[in-house]
mmCIF file of C-alpha atoms in Angstrom:
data_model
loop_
_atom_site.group_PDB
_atom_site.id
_atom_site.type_symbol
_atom_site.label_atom_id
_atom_site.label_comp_id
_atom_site.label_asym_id
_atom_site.label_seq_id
_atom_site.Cartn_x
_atom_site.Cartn_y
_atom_site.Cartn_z
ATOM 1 C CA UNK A 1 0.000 0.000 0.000
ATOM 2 C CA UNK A 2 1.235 3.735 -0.517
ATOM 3 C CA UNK A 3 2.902 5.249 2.124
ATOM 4 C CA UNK A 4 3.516 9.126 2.683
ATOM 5 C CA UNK A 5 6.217 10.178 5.253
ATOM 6 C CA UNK A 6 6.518 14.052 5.606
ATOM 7 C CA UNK A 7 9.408 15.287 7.556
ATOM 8 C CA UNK A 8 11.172 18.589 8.171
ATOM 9 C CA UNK A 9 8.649 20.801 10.046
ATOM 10 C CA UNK A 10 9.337 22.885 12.746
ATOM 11 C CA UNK A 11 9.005 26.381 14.383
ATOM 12 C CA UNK A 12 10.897 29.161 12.624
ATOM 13 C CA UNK A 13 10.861 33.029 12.464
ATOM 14 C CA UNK A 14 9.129 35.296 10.276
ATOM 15 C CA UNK A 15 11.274 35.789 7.092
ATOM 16 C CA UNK A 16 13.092 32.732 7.633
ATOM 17 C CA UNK A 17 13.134 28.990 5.279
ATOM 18 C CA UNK A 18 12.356 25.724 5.902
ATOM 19 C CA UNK A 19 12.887 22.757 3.802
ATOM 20 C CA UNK A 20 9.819 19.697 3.948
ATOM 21 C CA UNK A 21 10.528 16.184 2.790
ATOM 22 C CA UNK A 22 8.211 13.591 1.748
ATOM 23 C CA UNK A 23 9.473 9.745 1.178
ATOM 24 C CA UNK A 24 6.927 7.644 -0.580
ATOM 25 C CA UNK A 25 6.433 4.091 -0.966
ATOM 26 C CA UNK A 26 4.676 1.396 -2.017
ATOM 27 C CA UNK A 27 4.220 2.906 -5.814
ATOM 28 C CA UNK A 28 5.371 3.892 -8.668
ATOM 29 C CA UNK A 29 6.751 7.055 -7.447
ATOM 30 C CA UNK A 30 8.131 8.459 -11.060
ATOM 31 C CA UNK A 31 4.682 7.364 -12.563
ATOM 32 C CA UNK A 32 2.735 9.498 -10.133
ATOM 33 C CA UNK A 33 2.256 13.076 -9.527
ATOM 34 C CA UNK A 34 2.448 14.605 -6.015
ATOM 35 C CA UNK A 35 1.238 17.614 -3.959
ATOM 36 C CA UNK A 36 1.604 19.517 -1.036
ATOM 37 C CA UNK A 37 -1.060 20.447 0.937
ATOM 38 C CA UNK A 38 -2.077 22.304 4.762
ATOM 39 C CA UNK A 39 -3.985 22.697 7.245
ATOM 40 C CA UNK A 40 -4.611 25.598 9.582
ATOM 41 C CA UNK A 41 -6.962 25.418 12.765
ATOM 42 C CA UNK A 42 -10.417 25.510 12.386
ATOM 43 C CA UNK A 43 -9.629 25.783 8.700
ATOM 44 C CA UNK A 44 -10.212 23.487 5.964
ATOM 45 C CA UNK A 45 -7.246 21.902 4.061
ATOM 46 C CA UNK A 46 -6.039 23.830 0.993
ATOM 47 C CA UNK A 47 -3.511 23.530 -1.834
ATOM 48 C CA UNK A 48 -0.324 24.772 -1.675
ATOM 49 C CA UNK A 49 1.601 23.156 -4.835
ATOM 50 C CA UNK A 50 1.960 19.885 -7.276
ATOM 51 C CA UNK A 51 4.505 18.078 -9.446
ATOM 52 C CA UNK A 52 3.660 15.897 -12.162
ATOM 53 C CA UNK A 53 6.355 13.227 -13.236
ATOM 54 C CA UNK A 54 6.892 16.059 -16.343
ATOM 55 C CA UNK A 55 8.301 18.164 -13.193
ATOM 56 C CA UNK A 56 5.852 20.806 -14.167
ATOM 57 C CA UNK A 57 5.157 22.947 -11.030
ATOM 58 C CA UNK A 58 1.715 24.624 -10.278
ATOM 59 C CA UNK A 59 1.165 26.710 -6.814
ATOM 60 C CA UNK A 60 -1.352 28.262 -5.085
ATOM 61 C CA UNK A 61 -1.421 31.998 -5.388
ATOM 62 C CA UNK A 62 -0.539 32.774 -2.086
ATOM 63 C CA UNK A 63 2.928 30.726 -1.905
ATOM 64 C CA UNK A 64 4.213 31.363 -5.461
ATOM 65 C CA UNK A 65 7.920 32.499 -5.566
ATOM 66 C CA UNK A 66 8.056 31.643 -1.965
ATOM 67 C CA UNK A 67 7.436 27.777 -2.015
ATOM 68 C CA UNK A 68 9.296 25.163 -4.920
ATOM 69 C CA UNK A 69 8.257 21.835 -5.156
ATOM 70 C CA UNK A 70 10.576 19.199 -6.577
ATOM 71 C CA UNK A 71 10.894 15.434 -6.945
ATOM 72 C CA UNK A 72 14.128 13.226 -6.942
ATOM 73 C CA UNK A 73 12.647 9.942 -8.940
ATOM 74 C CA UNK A 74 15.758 8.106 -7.391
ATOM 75 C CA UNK A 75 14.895 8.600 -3.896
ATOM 76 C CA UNK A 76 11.477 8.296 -4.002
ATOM 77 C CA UNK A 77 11.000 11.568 -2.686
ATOM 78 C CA UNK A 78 9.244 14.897 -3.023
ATOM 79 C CA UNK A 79 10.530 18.491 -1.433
ATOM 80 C CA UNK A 80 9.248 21.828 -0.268
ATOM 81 C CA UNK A 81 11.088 24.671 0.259
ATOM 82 C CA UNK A 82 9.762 27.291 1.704
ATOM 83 C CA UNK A 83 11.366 31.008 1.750
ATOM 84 C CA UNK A 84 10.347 34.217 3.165
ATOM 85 C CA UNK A 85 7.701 32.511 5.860
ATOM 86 C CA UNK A 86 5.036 34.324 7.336
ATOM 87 C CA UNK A 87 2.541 33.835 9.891
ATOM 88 C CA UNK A 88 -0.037 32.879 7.793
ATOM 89 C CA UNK A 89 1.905 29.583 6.362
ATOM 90 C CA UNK A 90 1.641 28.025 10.297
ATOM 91 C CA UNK A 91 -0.279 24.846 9.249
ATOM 92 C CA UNK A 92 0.305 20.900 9.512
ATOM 93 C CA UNK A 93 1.718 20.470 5.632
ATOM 94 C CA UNK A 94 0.614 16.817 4.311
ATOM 95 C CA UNK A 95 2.430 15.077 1.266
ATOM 96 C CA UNK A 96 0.082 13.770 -0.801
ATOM 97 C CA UNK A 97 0.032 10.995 -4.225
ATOM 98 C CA UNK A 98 -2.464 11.456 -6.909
ATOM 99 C CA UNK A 99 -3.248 8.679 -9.244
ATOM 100 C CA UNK A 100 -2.297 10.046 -12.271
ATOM 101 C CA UNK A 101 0.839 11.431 -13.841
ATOM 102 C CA UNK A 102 -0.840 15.124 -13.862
ATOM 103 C CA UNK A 103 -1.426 16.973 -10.938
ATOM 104 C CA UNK A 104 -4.855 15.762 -9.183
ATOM 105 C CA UNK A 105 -6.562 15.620 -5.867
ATOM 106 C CA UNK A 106 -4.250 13.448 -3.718
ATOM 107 C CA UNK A 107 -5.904 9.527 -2.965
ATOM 108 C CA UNK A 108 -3.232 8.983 -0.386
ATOM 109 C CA UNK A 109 -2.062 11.536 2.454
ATOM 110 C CA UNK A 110 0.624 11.627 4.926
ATOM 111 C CA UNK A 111 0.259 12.110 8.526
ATOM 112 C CA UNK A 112 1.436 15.473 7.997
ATOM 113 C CA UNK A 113 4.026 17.643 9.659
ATOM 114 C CA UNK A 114 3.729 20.949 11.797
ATOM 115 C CA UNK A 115 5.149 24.050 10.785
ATOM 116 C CA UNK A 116 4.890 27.248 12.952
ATOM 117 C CA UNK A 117 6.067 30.504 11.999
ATOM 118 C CA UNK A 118 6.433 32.935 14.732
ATOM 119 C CA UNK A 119 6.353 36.435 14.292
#
């Protein structure tokens, strides 16, 4: 079965980066497209960015030229770096694996990983 395994949250300052990882298994990782996702309290989970196996980006408005996604096929994983953080990025960020090679709502999810930005 897939499994999502985000890594690399953490509390940081405003202004300051932070790098997420995301190791997948139990797939066809270069087959399969891959997003980012999070979560803010009492909000409802929203798009932040995708990869499809192309490596063709697409962001949400409010993290592009901030946040790049990227994907090493080799490792079977999937990055986010984040620059220039601000307050409103605090969320629990969740990997997720579409089942198609083009970017698509996620069918699995990662347990997700906290990320607090502190003013």
């Amino acid at each position: 079965q897939v499994q999502l395994v985000e890594s690399g949250g953490g509390l940081v300052q405003v202004g300051e980066s932070l790098r997420l990882s995301c190791a997948a298994s139990g797939m066809t990782f270069s087959t399969t497209a891959l997003a980012w996702y999070r979560q803010a309290p009492g909000k409802q989970r929203e798009f932040v960015g995708c990869i499809a196996t192309s490596g063709m980006t697409n962001y949400a408005g409010s993290v592009k030229g901030r946040f790049t996604v990227s994907r090493d096929n080799a490792k079977n994983t999937v990055t986010l770096q984040m620059n220039s953080l601000k307050p409103e990025d605090t969320a629990v960020y969740y990997c997720g694996a579409s089942s198609s090679w083009y970017c698509a709502l996620p069918r699995s999810w990662g347990q997700g990983t906290q990320v607090t930005v502190s003013p």
